[in-house]
Amino acid sequence: MSAAGANKRISLKLVLMVASAAFGGTLQYGYNLAIMNAPATFIQTFVNETFLERWDIQLKDYQVTLIWSIIVSIFSLGGFAGSLIAGPMTIRYGRKNCLLLNNVFLMTGALLAVTSRAAKSFEMIIIARVLVGINAGISMNVQPMYFGESAPKDLRGAISLSSAVFTAFGVVLGQVVGLREILGSESCWQYLLASNAIPGLVQLLTLPWFPESPRYLLIDRGDKEACIDALRRLRGCEVQSSELDEMLQEQAETKGMRARRPWELFTDRSVRWQLISVMVISSAMQLCGNDSIYFYASYIFKEAGVADDRVQYITIGTGTCELSACILCNLLVERKGRRFMLMGGYILMTVWAVVFTIALLYEHYTPWMPYISMTCIFTYIISFGLGPAGVTGVLPTEIFNQTARPAAYMIAGSMMWLNLFIIGMIFPFLVSEVREYCFVPFGAVCLLSALFVGFFLPETKGKSLSAITSEFNKLNFKGQEEKCVSPDKPLYQLGEVSLSTAL
């Protein structure tokens, strides 16, 4: 077999594995963000009617808005819980089996959602959203690990960024399915909420045909034969000795070492600024307000002056913009670097937040201002997709070593989901109370994030973990003599061969 032919077969195997895992994985995050926009009015009416029928109480507008905010945002608390249990699940069941078992939460949630209307219970919708959130929280942590441990070194970056592409694709898919002509009508909203079961079913039918993570099989389970078989199936050819040697070397380095716990990272000065960086960037990803646009797109476009009958079609453009931007980010990130893409994305988002605020202030005085407002929404989302959407999830892999990485992902996921919950709760009140100035807080977050990246986050593109750690140590041990690393305990990037061993 020629080398080119082998590469094609490798690519095909990896593409199919990525598609199967991501279709029921990070796609669910984007999909469940988007499908809550179309039935907003119908579910609010359903809540009001339920209170009238049960207790003969007519809810006031702010009370309906509060319950709706809980229904939407409780998804984030479920995601927070999922991010906490993802680590123990992957250790016990493995990466692939964890993704498959995760569908139990999804299917149970879909069942509750589809029967909630017949049962006349909005509480069932809330529980369903919690379960779907747990599913998304587990997927957002486990899927990157599965991809990173299954991909060859030269494809690891592109495959890791594919998680963001599938998230954006999930948003577009959810917006299309949420059209009134499909499942976004008054008579079908319960089926729309339960439609997330279909991607999960696709994963259940396809993912079992792919192998477990080779690194998990070798390093965690100590099964060399299973690891070789998994590599052979994923690569489509005989296993290269260099790749297997790298895994065996990593197994030897981590022998006798346990995975670090999240709270241990907070007391370790050697990872202080790595941890601060991950927490700040993960929080900024939600506090910038981008994902809340999908929760409350109708609110935003109505404030921008868009007619009610056109809102559902315009919202599809938001998801399409992010999908296109994420694909472009995938192509540019290895050329321009992580730091450039992150800082550039947040700077552009700051600019568009300012322009959007000005457009909202003058929309009643100039007839074409609403179109400027809509343009700002699209450019804001494109700027998010070009940097923060793709790069944020890659950072924990590149700046933490193998023993600290699971704990770092748990902390990053927790920050992301908690901040998404906070924004989801306050966003409708920001829009209704602050109105024209609703994006000012988000613009401030984007500006501060860009400054943080510019001053404190080193570039990680093309650098080994030891080089990245050395740069962070300038901050971790500022004012002190830099902590020396013992030569018998070298730091390795995942899959990197040490120079001493090579010689």
Coordinates of C-alpha atoms in Angstrom, one line a residue:
M1 CA 0.0 0.0 0.0
S2 CA 1.3 3.5 -0.9
A3 CA 1.8 6.1 1.8
A4 CA -0.8 8.3 0.1
G5 CA -3.3 5.5 0.1
A6 CA -2.6 4.8 3.8
N7 CA -3.2 8.4 4.6
K8 CA -6.5 8.5 2.8
R9 CA -7.7 5.4 4.6
I10 CA -6.5 6.9 7.9
S11 CA -8.4 10.1 7.2
L12 CA -11.5 8.2 6.3
K13 CA -11.4 6.1 9.5
L14 CA -10.8 9.2 11.6
V15 CA -13.5 11.2 9.9
L16 CA -16.1 8.5 10.5
M17 CA -15.1 8.1 14.1
V18 CA -15.2 11.9 14.7
A19 CA -18.6 12.2 13.0
S20 CA -20.1 9.4 15.0
A21 CA -18.8 10.7 18.4
A22 CA -19.5 14.4 17.7
F23 CA -23.0 13.9 16.2
G24 CA -24.1 12.6 19.6
G25 CA -21.6 14.7 21.5
T26 CA -20.8 18.4 21.1
L27 CA -23.4 18.7 18.4
Q28 CA -26.0 18.3 21.3
Y29 CA -24.7 21.4 23.0
G30 CA -25.3 23.6 20.1
Y31 CA -28.5 21.9 19.2
N32 CA -30.0 22.3 22.6
L33 CA -29.0 26.0 22.7
A34 CA -30.8 26.7 19.5
I35 CA -34.1 24.7 19.8
M36 CA -35.2 26.7 22.8
N37 CA -35.7 29.9 20.8
A38 CA -38.5 28.9 18.5
P39 CA -41.0 27.6 21.1
A40 CA -40.4 30.4 23.6
T41 CA -43.9 32.0 23.2
F42 CA -45.7 28.6 23.1
I43 CA -44.0 27.3 26.3
Q44 CA -44.6 30.5 28.1
T45 CA -48.3 30.2 27.2
F46 CA -48.3 26.6 28.3
V47 CA -46.8 27.6 31.7
N48 CA -49.5 30.3 32.2
E49 CA -52.3 27.9 31.2
T50 CA -50.9 25.3 33.7
F51 CA -51.0 27.8 36.6
L52 CA -54.5 28.8 35.6
E53 CA -55.8 25.3 35.5
R54 CA -54.1 24.1 38.6
W55 CA -54.3 27.0 41.0
D56 CA -56.5 29.6 39.1
I57 CA -53.6 32.0 39.1
Q58 CA -52.9 34.4 36.3
L59 CA -49.1 35.0 36.2
K60 CA -47.7 38.4 35.6
D61 CA -45.3 39.0 32.7
Y62 CA -42.2 39.1 34.9
Q63 CA -43.2 35.8 36.6
V64 CA -43.6 34.1 33.2
T65 CA -40.2 35.5 32.1
L66 CA -38.7 34.2 35.3
I67 CA -40.0 30.6 34.9
W68 CA -39.0 30.7 31.2
S69 CA -35.5 31.8 32.2
I70 CA -35.3 28.8 34.7
I71 CA -36.4 26.4 31.9
V72 CA -33.8 27.7 29.6
S73 CA -30.9 28.2 32.1
I74 CA -31.4 25.0 34.1
F75 CA -29.7 23.3 31.1
S76 CA -26.5 25.0 32.2
L77 CA -26.7 23.6 35.8
G78 CA -27.2 20.1 34.3
G79 CA -24.1 20.8 32.2
F80 CA -22.2 21.8 35.3
A81 CA -23.1 18.5 37.0
G82 CA -22.1 16.6 33.8
S83 CA -18.7 18.2 33.7
L84 CA -18.1 17.1 37.3
I85 CA -19.0 13.4 36.8
A86 CA -17.3 13.1 33.4
G87 CA -13.9 12.5 34.8
P88 CA -14.8 9.6 37.1
M89 CA -16.9 8.1 34.3
T90 CA -14.1 8.1 31.7
I91 CA -11.7 6.5 34.2
R92 CA -14.1 3.7 35.0
Y93 CA -15.8 3.0 31.7
G94 CA -13.4 4.5 29.1
R95 CA -13.9 7.3 26.6
K96 CA -16.1 5.5 24.0
N97 CA -18.3 3.7 26.5
C98 CA -18.7 6.9 28.5
L99 CA -20.1 8.6 25.4
L100 CA -22.5 5.7 24.8
L101 CA -23.7 5.5 28.4
N102 CA -24.2 9.2 28.4
N103 CA -27.2 8.7 26.1
V104 CA -29.2 7.4 29.0
F105 CA -29.5 11.0 30.3
L106 CA -30.5 12.2 26.8
M107 CA -33.1 9.6 26.1
T108 CA -34.7 10.0 29.6
G109 CA -34.9 13.7 29.1
A110 CA -36.4 13.4 25.6
L111 CA -39.1 11.1 27.0
L112 CA -40.0 13.6 29.7
A113 CA -40.1 16.4 27.1
V114 CA -42.3 14.7 24.6
T115 CA -44.8 13.7 27.3
S116 CA -44.8 16.9 29.3
R117 CA -47.7 18.5 27.3
A118 CA -50.0 15.5 27.7
A119 CA -49.2 15.4 31.4
K120 CA -49.7 19.2 31.6
S121 CA -46.5 19.6 33.6
F122 CA -43.9 22.3 32.9
E123 CA -41.9 20.7 35.7
M124 CA -41.2 17.8 33.4
I125 CA -39.7 20.2 30.9
I126 CA -37.4 21.5 33.6
I127 CA -36.2 18.0 34.6
A128 CA -35.7 17.2 30.9
R129 CA -33.5 20.2 30.5
V130 CA -31.4 19.2 33.5
L131 CA -30.9 15.7 32.1
V132 CA -30.1 17.0 28.6
G133 CA -27.6 19.4 30.2
I134 CA -25.9 16.5 32.0
N135 CA -25.6 14.8 28.7
A136 CA -24.0 17.9 27.1
G137 CA -21.7 18.5 30.0
I138 CA -20.3 15.0 29.9
S139 CA -19.9 15.1 26.1
M140 CA -18.0 18.5 26.2
N141 CA -15.4 17.0 28.5
V142 CA -15.1 13.4 27.2
Q143 CA -15.2 14.0 23.4
P144 CA -12.0 16.1 23.3
M145 CA -10.2 13.4 25.3
Y146 CA -11.4 10.7 23.0
F147 CA -10.4 12.7 19.9
G148 CA -7.0 13.7 21.3
E149 CA -6.1 10.2 22.4
S150 CA -7.2 8.5 19.1
A151 CA -5.8 10.9 16.5
P152 CA -2.2 10.8 15.2
K153 CA 0.1 13.6 16.2
D154 CA -0.1 15.5 12.8
L155 CA -3.9 15.6 12.9
R156 CA -4.5 16.2 16.6
G157 CA -5.0 19.9 16.3
A158 CA -7.5 19.8 13.5
I159 CA -9.5 17.0 15.1
S160 CA -9.6 18.8 18.4
L161 CA -11.0 22.0 16.7
S162 CA -13.7 19.9 15.0
S163 CA -15.6 19.8 18.3
A164 CA -16.4 23.6 17.8
V165 CA -17.4 23.0 14.2
F166 CA -19.9 20.3 15.3
T167 CA -21.2 22.6 18.0
A168 CA -21.9 25.3 15.4
F169 CA -23.4 22.7 13.1
G170 CA -25.7 21.7 16.0
V171 CA -26.9 25.3 16.3
V172 CA -27.7 25.5 12.6
L173 CA -29.5 22.2 12.7
G174 CA -31.5 23.2 15.8
Q175 CA -32.5 26.5 14.1
V176 CA -33.7 24.7 10.9
V177 CA -35.6 22.1 12.8
G178 CA -37.2 24.9 14.9
L179 CA -38.8 26.5 11.9
R180 CA -42.6 26.8 12.1
E181 CA -42.8 24.7 8.9
I182 CA -41.0 21.8 10.6
L183 CA -41.3 21.5 14.4
G184 CA -41.4 25.1 15.6
S185 CA -45.2 25.4 15.5
E186 CA -47.6 25.6 18.4
S187 CA -48.8 22.0 17.9
C188 CA -45.3 20.5 17.7
W189 CA -43.1 22.2 20.3
Q190 CA -43.0 19.1 22.6
Y191 CA -41.6 17.1 19.6
L192 CA -39.0 19.8 19.0
L193 CA -37.7 19.5 22.6
A194 CA -37.5 15.7 22.2
S195 CA -35.9 15.8 18.8
N196 CA -32.4 15.8 20.4
A197 CA -32.9 12.0 20.8
I198 CA -32.3 11.5 17.1
P199 CA -28.6 12.4 17.1
G200 CA -28.2 10.3 20.2
L201 CA -29.8 7.4 18.5
V202 CA -27.4 7.8 15.5
Q203 CA -24.4 7.7 17.9
L204 CA -25.8 4.6 19.7
L205 CA -26.0 2.8 16.3
T206 CA -22.6 3.8 14.9
L207 CA -20.1 4.5 17.7
P208 CA -19.9 0.8 18.9
W209 CA -18.3 0.0 15.5
F210 CA -15.3 2.1 16.4
P211 CA -12.5 1.2 18.9
E212 CA -11.8 2.6 22.3
S213 CA -9.1 5.2 22.7
P214 CA -5.7 3.5 22.1
R215 CA -4.0 5.5 24.8
Y216 CA -6.7 4.6 27.3
L217 CA -6.4 0.9 26.5
L218 CA -2.6 1.0 26.9
I219 CA -2.0 3.5 29.7
D220 CA -5.2 3.0 31.9
R221 CA -6.0 -0.6 31.3
G222 CA -2.5 -1.9 30.4
D223 CA -3.8 -3.9 27.4
K224 CA -1.1 -3.6 24.8
E225 CA -2.8 -6.0 22.3
A226 CA -6.1 -4.1 22.4
C227 CA -4.2 -0.9 21.9
I228 CA -2.4 -2.2 18.8
D229 CA -5.7 -3.5 17.4
A230 CA -7.4 -0.2 18.0
L231 CA -4.5 1.7 16.3
R232 CA -4.7 -0.7 13.3
R233 CA -8.4 -0.2 12.9
L234 CA -8.2 3.6 13.2
R235 CA -5.1 4.0 10.9
G236 CA -6.3 1.5 8.3
C237 CA -2.8 0.0 8.1
E238 CA -0.1 -1.7 10.2
V239 CA 0.9 0.2 13.4
Q240 CA 4.0 2.3 13.1
S241 CA 6.5 1.5 15.7
S242 CA 7.3 5.1 16.4
E243 CA 3.7 5.8 17.4
L244 CA 3.5 2.8 19.6
D245 CA 6.9 3.6 21.2
E246 CA 5.6 7.1 22.1
M247 CA 2.6 5.5 23.9
L248 CA 4.8 3.0 25.7
Q249 CA 7.1 5.8 26.8
E250 CA 4.1 7.8 28.1
Q251 CA 2.9 4.7 29.9
A252 CA 6.3 4.3 31.6
E253 CA 6.4 8.0 32.6
T254 CA 3.0 7.9 34.3
K255 CA 3.4 4.5 35.9
G256 CA 2.6 4.8 39.6
M257 CA 1.2 8.3 39.2
R258 CA -2.5 9.1 39.7
A259 CA -4.6 11.7 38.1
R260 CA -4.6 15.0 40.0
R261 CA -7.8 16.2 41.7
P262 CA -9.2 19.7 40.8
W263 CA -8.6 21.2 44.3
E264 CA -5.0 20.1 44.1
L265 CA -4.4 22.5 41.2
F266 CA -5.5 25.5 43.2
T267 CA -2.7 24.9 45.8
D268 CA 0.0 24.2 43.2
R269 CA 2.0 27.3 42.4
S270 CA 3.6 25.7 39.4
V271 CA 0.3 25.7 37.5
R272 CA -1.2 28.9 39.0
W273 CA -1.2 31.0 35.9
Q274 CA -2.2 28.1 33.7
L275 CA -5.2 27.6 35.9
I276 CA -6.0 31.3 36.0
S277 CA -5.8 31.4 32.2
V278 CA -8.1 28.5 31.7
M279 CA -10.6 29.9 34.2
V280 CA -10.6 33.4 32.7
I281 CA -10.8 32.2 29.1
S282 CA -13.5 29.6 29.8
S283 CA -15.6 32.2 31.7
A284 CA -15.2 34.8 29.0
M285 CA -16.5 32.4 26.4
Q286 CA -19.9 32.6 28.1
L287 CA -19.8 36.0 29.7
C288 CA -19.3 37.6 26.2
G289 CA -22.9 36.8 25.6
N290 CA -22.6 35.0 22.3
D291 CA -24.4 31.7 23.3
S292 CA -27.2 33.8 24.9
I293 CA -28.0 35.1 21.4
Y294 CA -29.2 31.6 20.6
F295 CA -31.2 31.4 23.8
Y296 CA -32.9 34.7 23.2
A297 CA -32.5 35.5 19.4
S298 CA -36.1 36.5 19.1
Y299 CA -35.8 39.1 21.8
I300 CA -32.7 40.6 20.3
F301 CA -34.0 40.8 16.7
K302 CA -37.3 42.3 17.8
E303 CA -35.3 44.9 19.7
A304 CA -33.4 45.5 16.5
G305 CA -36.7 46.2 14.7
V306 CA -37.2 43.0 12.8
A307 CA -40.8 42.0 12.0
D308 CA -42.1 39.0 13.9
D309 CA -42.7 36.8 10.8
R310 CA -39.1 37.2 9.7
V311 CA -37.3 36.5 13.0
Q312 CA -37.1 32.7 12.6
Y313 CA -35.4 32.9 9.2
I314 CA -32.9 35.5 10.3
T315 CA -31.9 33.5 13.3
I316 CA -30.7 30.7 11.0
G317 CA -28.1 33.1 9.7
T318 CA -26.6 33.5 13.2
G319 CA -25.8 29.8 13.4
T320 CA -24.6 29.7 9.8
C321 CA -22.2 32.5 10.5
E322 CA -20.6 30.7 13.5
L323 CA -20.3 27.5 11.5
S324 CA -18.5 29.2 8.7
A325 CA -16.3 31.1 11.1
C326 CA -15.4 27.9 13.0
I327 CA -14.4 26.2 9.8
L328 CA -12.2 29.2 8.9
C329 CA -10.7 29.1 12.4
N330 CA -9.8 25.5 11.9
L331 CA -7.9 26.5 8.7
L332 CA -6.1 29.5 10.3
V333 CA -5.3 28.5 13.8
E334 CA -2.1 26.5 12.9
R335 CA -0.9 29.5 10.8
K336 CA -1.8 32.4 13.0
G337 CA -1.6 30.8 16.4
R338 CA -3.9 30.5 19.4
R339 CA -3.1 33.8 21.0
F340 CA -3.6 35.8 17.8
M341 CA -7.0 34.2 17.1
L342 CA -8.2 34.6 20.7
M343 CA -7.2 38.2 21.1
G344 CA -8.3 39.2 17.6
G345 CA -11.7 37.6 18.1
Y346 CA -12.3 39.4 21.4
I347 CA -11.1 42.8 20.0
L348 CA -13.5 42.5 17.0
M349 CA -16.4 41.5 19.4
T350 CA -15.7 44.6 21.4
V351 CA -15.9 46.8 18.3
W352 CA -19.2 45.2 17.2
A353 CA -20.7 45.5 20.7
V354 CA -20.1 49.3 20.6
V355 CA -21.5 49.7 17.1
F356 CA -24.5 47.6 18.0
T357 CA -25.2 49.8 21.0
I358 CA -25.0 52.9 18.9
A359 CA -27.3 51.4 16.2
L360 CA -29.9 50.5 18.9
L361 CA -29.8 54.1 20.3
Y362 CA -30.5 55.6 16.9
E363 CA -32.9 53.0 15.3
H364 CA -35.9 55.2 15.9
Y365 CA -34.3 58.1 14.1
T366 CA -32.9 56.5 11.1
P367 CA -34.9 54.0 9.0
W368 CA -31.8 51.9 8.0
M369 CA -30.4 51.5 11.5
P370 CA -32.2 48.2 12.2
Y371 CA -30.2 46.6 9.4
I372 CA -26.9 47.9 11.0
S373 CA -28.1 46.2 14.2
M374 CA -28.6 42.9 12.5
T375 CA -25.3 43.2 10.8
C376 CA -23.6 43.7 14.1
I377 CA -25.2 40.6 15.5
F378 CA -23.8 38.5 12.6
T379 CA -20.3 40.0 12.7
Y380 CA -20.3 39.6 16.5
I381 CA -21.0 35.9 16.1
I382 CA -18.4 35.5 13.2
S383 CA -15.8 37.2 15.4
F384 CA -16.6 34.7 18.2
G385 CA -16.3 31.7 15.9
L386 CA -13.0 32.9 14.5
G387 CA -11.3 32.7 17.9
P388 CA -12.9 32.0 21.3
A389 CA -15.3 29.3 20.0
G390 CA -12.5 27.0 18.7
V391 CA -9.4 27.9 20.7
T392 CA -10.8 27.9 24.2
G393 CA -11.4 24.2 24.3
V394 CA -7.9 23.4 23.0
L395 CA -6.0 25.3 25.7
P396 CA -6.2 22.8 28.6
T397 CA -4.7 20.1 26.4
E398 CA -1.8 22.3 25.5
I399 CA -0.8 23.9 28.8
F400 CA -1.4 21.1 31.3
N401 CA 0.4 17.7 31.5
Q402 CA -1.3 14.3 31.4
T403 CA -1.9 14.0 35.1
A404 CA -3.4 17.5 35.5
R405 CA -5.4 17.6 32.3
P406 CA -8.6 15.8 33.4
A407 CA -8.8 18.1 36.5
A408 CA -8.2 21.2 34.3
Y409 CA -11.0 20.2 32.0
M410 CA -13.3 19.7 35.0
I411 CA -12.5 23.2 36.2
A412 CA -12.8 24.8 32.7
G413 CA -16.1 23.0 32.1
S414 CA -17.5 24.1 35.5
M415 CA -16.6 27.7 34.8
M416 CA -18.2 27.6 31.4
W417 CA -21.5 26.0 32.6
L418 CA -21.9 28.2 35.7
N419 CA -21.3 31.4 33.7
L420 CA -23.7 30.2 31.0
F421 CA -26.3 29.7 33.7
I422 CA -25.8 33.2 35.1
I423 CA -26.0 34.8 31.6
G424 CA -29.0 32.7 30.7
M425 CA -30.8 33.9 33.8
I426 CA -30.0 37.7 33.5
F427 CA -30.0 38.1 29.8
P428 CA -33.8 38.5 29.2
F429 CA -33.9 41.1 32.0
L430 CA -31.0 42.9 30.5
V431 CA -32.8 43.1 27.2
S432 CA -36.1 44.2 28.7
E433 CA -34.7 46.6 31.4
V434 CA -31.5 48.0 29.9
R435 CA -32.7 47.7 26.3
E436 CA -30.4 49.7 24.0
Y437 CA -27.4 49.2 26.4
C438 CA -27.8 45.4 26.8
F439 CA -24.5 44.6 25.0
V440 CA -22.4 47.1 26.9
P441 CA -21.5 44.6 29.7
F442 CA -20.6 42.0 27.0
G443 CA -18.4 44.5 25.2
A444 CA -16.6 45.2 28.5
V445 CA -16.0 41.5 29.0
C446 CA -14.6 41.1 25.5
L447 CA -12.2 44.1 26.0
L448 CA -10.9 42.8 29.3
S449 CA -10.5 39.3 27.8
A450 CA -8.5 40.6 24.9
L451 CA -6.2 42.5 27.4
F452 CA -5.7 39.4 29.5
V453 CA -4.7 37.3 26.5
G454 CA -2.4 40.0 25.3
F455 CA -0.6 40.5 28.6
F456 CA -0.6 37.0 30.2
L457 CA -1.3 34.2 27.7
P458 CA 1.8 32.9 25.9
E459 CA 1.6 31.5 22.4
T460 CA 1.3 27.7 22.4
K461 CA 1.4 26.9 18.6
G462 CA 4.2 24.5 17.7
K463 CA 5.7 24.5 21.2
S464 CA 6.4 21.6 23.5
L465 CA 4.8 21.4 26.9
S466 CA 8.1 22.1 28.6
A467 CA 8.6 25.3 26.6
I468 CA 5.1 26.4 27.4
T469 CA 5.6 25.6 31.1
S470 CA 8.8 27.6 31.1
E471 CA 7.0 30.7 29.8
F472 CA 4.2 30.3 32.5
N473 CA 6.9 29.8 35.2
K474 CA 8.0 33.4 34.5
L475 CA 4.6 34.4 36.0
N476 CA 4.2 31.6 38.5
F477 CA 7.5 32.3 40.1
K478 CA 7.9 36.0 39.3
G479 CA 10.4 37.6 41.6
Q480 CA 11.9 34.3 42.6
E481 CA 14.5 32.1 41.1
E482 CA 12.7 30.0 38.5
K483 CA 11.9 26.6 39.8
C484 CA 14.1 24.0 38.2
V485 CA 12.7 20.8 36.9
S486 CA 14.5 17.6 37.9
P487 CA 16.2 16.0 34.8
D488 CA 14.8 12.6 35.8
K489 CA 11.2 13.9 35.6
P490 CA 11.0 15.5 32.2
L491 CA 7.7 17.1 31.0
Y492 CA 6.4 15.8 27.7
Q493 CA 3.8 17.0 25.3
L494 CA 1.3 14.3 24.6
G495 CA 3.0 12.0 22.0
E496 CA 6.3 13.9 22.1
V497 CA 9.6 12.0 22.2
S498 CA 12.2 13.3 24.6
L499 CA 15.5 14.4 23.1
S500 CA 17.5 12.3 25.5
T501 CA 15.6 9.1 24.6
A502 CA 15.9 9.8 20.9
L503 CA 19.7 10.2 21.3

